[in-house]
Short mmCIF file of C-alpha atoms in Angstrom, two decimals:
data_model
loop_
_atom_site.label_atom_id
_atom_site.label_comp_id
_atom_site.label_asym_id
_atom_site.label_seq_id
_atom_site.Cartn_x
_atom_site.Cartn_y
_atom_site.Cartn_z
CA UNK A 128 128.70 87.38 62.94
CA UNK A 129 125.39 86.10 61.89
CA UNK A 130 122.21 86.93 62.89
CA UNK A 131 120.03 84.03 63.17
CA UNK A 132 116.63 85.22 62.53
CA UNK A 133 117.66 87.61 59.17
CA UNK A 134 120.80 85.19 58.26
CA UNK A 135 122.29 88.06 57.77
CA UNK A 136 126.07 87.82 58.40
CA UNK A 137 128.74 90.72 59.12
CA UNK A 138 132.30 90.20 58.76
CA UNK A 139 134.70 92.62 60.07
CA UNK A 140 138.33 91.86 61.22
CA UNK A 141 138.97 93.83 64.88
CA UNK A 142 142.26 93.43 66.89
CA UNK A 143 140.01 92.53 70.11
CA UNK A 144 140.19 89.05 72.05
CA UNK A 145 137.22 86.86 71.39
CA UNK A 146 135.85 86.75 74.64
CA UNK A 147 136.49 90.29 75.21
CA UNK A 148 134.68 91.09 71.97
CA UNK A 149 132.08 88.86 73.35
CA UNK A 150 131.62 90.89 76.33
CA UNK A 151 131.35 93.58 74.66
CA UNK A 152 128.57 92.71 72.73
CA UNK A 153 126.88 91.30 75.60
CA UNK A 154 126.80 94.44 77.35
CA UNK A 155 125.73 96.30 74.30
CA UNK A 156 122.73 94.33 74.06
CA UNK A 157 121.90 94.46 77.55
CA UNK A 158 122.43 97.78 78.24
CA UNK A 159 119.74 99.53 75.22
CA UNK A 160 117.10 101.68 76.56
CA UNK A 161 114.09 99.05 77.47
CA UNK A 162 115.46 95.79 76.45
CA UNK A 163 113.16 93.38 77.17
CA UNK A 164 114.01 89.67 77.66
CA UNK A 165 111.87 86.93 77.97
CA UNK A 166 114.23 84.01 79.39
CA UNK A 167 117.68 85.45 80.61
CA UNK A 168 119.60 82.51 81.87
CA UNK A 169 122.55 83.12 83.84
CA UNK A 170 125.43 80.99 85.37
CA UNK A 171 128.76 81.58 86.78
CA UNK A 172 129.50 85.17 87.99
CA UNK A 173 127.86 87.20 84.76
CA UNK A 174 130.38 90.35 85.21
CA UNK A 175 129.53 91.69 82.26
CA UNK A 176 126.25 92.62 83.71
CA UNK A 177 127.69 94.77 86.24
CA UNK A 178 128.61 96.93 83.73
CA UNK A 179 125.24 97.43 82.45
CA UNK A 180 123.52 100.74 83.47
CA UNK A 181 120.39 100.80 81.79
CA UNK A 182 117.28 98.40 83.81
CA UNK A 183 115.93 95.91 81.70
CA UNK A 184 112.57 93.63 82.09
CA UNK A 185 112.69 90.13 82.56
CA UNK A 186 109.99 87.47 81.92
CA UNK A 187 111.55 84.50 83.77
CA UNK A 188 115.16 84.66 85.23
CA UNK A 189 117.52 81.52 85.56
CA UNK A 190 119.98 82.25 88.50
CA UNK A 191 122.60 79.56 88.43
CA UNK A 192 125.25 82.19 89.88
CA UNK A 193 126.70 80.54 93.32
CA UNK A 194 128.69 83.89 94.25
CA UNK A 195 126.91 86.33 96.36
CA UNK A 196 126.06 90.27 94.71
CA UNK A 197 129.36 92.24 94.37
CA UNK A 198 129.19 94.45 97.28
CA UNK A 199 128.22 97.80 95.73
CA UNK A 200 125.38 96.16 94.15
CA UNK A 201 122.06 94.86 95.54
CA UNK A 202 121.74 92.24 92.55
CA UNK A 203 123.13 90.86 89.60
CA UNK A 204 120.19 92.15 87.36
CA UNK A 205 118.84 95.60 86.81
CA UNK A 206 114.97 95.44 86.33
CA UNK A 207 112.45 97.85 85.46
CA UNK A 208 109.71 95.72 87.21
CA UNK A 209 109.70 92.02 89.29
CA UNK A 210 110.85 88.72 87.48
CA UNK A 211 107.71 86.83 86.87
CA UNK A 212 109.28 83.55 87.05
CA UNK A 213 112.63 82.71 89.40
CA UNK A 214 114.32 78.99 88.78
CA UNK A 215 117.55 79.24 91.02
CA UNK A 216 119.60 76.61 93.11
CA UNK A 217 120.66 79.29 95.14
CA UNK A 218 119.62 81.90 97.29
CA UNK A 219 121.56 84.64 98.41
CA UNK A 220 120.63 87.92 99.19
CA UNK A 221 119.39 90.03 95.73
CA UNK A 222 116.98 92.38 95.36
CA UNK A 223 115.86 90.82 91.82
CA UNK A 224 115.62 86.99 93.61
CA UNK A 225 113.89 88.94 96.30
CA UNK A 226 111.29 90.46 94.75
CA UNK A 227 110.48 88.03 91.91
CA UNK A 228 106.94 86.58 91.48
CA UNK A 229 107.29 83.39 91.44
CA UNK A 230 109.63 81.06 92.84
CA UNK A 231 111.26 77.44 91.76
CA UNK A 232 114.23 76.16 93.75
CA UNK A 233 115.19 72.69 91.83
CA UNK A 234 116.73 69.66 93.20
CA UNK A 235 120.62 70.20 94.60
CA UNK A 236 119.84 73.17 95.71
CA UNK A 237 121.11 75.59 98.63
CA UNK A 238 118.62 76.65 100.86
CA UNK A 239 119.40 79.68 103.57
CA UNK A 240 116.31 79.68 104.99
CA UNK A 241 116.37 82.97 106.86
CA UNK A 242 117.03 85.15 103.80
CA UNK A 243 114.27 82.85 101.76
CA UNK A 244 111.56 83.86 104.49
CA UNK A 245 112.60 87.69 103.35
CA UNK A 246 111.62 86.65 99.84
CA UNK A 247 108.52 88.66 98.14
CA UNK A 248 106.98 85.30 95.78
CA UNK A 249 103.57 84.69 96.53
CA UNK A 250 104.57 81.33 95.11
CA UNK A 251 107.34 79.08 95.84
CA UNK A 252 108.48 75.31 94.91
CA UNK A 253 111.27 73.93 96.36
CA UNK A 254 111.81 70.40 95.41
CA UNK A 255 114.28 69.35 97.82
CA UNK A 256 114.14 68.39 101.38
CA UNK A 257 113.71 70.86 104.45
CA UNK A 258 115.01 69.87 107.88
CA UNK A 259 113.31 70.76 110.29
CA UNK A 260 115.66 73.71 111.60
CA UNK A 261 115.07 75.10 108.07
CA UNK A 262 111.43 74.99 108.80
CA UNK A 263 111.66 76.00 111.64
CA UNK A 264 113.90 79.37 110.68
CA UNK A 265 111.55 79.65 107.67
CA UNK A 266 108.21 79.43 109.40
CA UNK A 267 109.48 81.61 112.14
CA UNK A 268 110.66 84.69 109.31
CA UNK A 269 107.19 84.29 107.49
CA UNK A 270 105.26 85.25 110.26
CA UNK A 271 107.32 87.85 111.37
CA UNK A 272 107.28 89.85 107.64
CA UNK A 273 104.03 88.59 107.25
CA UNK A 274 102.45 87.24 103.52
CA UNK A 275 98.92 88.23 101.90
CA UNK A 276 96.50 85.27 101.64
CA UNK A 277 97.31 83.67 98.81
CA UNK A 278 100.69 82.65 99.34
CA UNK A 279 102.01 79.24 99.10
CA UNK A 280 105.62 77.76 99.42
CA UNK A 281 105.38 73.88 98.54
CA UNK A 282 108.43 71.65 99.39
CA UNK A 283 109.70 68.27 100.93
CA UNK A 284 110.55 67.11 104.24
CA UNK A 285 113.86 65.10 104.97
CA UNK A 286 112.89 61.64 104.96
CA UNK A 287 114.67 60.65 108.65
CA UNK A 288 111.60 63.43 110.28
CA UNK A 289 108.57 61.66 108.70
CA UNK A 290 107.29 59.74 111.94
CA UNK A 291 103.85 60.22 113.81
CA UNK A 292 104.59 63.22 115.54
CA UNK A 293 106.81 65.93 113.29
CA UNK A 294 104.07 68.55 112.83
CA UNK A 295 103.16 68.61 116.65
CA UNK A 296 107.06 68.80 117.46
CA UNK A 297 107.35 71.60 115.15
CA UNK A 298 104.01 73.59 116.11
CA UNK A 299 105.81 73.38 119.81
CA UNK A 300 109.13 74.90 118.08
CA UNK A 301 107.13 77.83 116.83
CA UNK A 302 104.67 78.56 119.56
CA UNK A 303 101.82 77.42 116.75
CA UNK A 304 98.37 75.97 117.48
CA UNK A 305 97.55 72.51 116.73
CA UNK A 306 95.28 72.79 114.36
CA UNK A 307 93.58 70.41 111.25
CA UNK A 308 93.61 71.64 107.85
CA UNK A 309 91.12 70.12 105.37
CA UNK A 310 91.24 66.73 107.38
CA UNK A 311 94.87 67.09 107.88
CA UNK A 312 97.12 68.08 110.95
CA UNK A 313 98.37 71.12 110.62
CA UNK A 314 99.87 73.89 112.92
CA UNK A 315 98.58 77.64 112.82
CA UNK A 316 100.19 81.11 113.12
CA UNK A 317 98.07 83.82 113.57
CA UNK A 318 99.62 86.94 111.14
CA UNK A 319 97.34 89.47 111.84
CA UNK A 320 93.01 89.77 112.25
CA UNK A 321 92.36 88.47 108.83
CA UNK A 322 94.67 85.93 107.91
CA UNK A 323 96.98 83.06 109.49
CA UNK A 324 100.45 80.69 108.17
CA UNK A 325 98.95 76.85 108.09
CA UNK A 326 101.58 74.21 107.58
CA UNK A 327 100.19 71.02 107.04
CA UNK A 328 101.01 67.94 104.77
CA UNK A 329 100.39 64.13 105.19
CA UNK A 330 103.13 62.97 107.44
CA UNK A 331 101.10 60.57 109.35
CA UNK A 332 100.46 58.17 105.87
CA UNK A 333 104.24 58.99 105.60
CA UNK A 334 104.05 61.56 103.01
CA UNK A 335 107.11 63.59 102.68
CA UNK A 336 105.01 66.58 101.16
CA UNK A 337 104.68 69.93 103.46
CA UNK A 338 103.08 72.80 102.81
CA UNK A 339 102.87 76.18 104.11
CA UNK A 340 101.01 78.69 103.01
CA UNK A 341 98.71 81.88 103.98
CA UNK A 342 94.64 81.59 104.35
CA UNK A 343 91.91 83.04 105.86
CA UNK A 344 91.80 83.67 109.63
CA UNK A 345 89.58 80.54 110.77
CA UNK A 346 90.53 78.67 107.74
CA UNK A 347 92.30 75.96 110.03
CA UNK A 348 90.02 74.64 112.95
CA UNK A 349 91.52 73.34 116.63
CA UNK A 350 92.51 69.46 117.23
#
């Protein structure tokens, strides 16, 4: 064993499987008082986490897992405070996903849009399309938790719901007022006396580009 950064190497012979040895350095590193870890990328089902005790803190979290939490655990990751940065292509219900800072869900990704609208980001990408159920279940879970101004979720609608009318169709869906937004149609939810959910984008100059995010009360004006 080498360590990179030193180059200096160990060698000890130990009647322990490879992998297993592997695993068990793993969760030796992991599982020190107050490791901190600025990129912890993880894909398939990381098991060797679940033996980990100790919290740790994460900068930025890759969650390539496609496997739901084990059920006596509320997320793959211990942390001592929220991610800062979330890339995933799936979302499942974890308390770590949940309560991260940021958000990025890349292309080929699996959307539930019911547990996404429980999700804590004040900032999310998605960069693959919505239908409009998803929206719909999205939009509908947003303003029923509610989200301080500030928050933004930026993503894509599916190319076949692009014509004149999507944003009025959906505003109908959601009991939302037709509003305008900055020049551009939009449809309102009020969340409470200060602030409202806008969702707006360009769909009438066939712009696939939605947005829906938290402003002001008043921010958005009637059509």
């Amino acid at each position: 064993m080498t360590n990179e950064f030193t180059m200096i190497a160990i060698k000890k012979s130990i009647d322990v499987d490879p992998e297993e040895a592997a695993e068990k350095w793993i969760t030796y590193i992991l599982n020190r008082p107050d490791t901190r870890i600025q990129y912890l990328y993880l894909s398939s089902s990381p098991i060797c986490l679940l033996k980990c005790d100790q919290p740790m803190t994460v900068i930025k979290l890759g969650m390539f897992v496609f496997s739901g939490t084990p059920e006596e655990r509320s997320s793959w990751v211990k942390t001592t405070v929220p991610v800062k940065h979330l890339k995933t292509r799936s979302v499942f219900r974890d308390d770590t996903m949940k309560y991260a800072q940021s958000v990025l869900i890349p292309e080929y990704g699996d959307i539930d849009a019911k547990i996404l609208s429980e999700w804590q980001a004040n900032e999310i990408t998605i960069e693959i399309w919505l239908s409009l159920g998803q929206i719909i279940t999205y939009c509908t879970g947003i303003a029923e938790s509610g989200r301080p101004i500030g928050f933004r979720c930026e993503s894509w609608i599916e190319h076949p719901n692009m014509e004149w009318g999507t944003l009025d169709w959906l505003a109908m869906k959601v009991n939302a007022r037709k509003t305008s937004w900055n020049g551009k149609k939009c449809f309102t939810i009020p969340l409470d006396d200060a602030s409202e959910l806008n969702v707006h984008g360009n769909l009438d100059n066939f712009s696939d580009r939605l947005i829906i995010e938290v402003n002001a009360r008043g921010t958005a004006i009637d059509r």
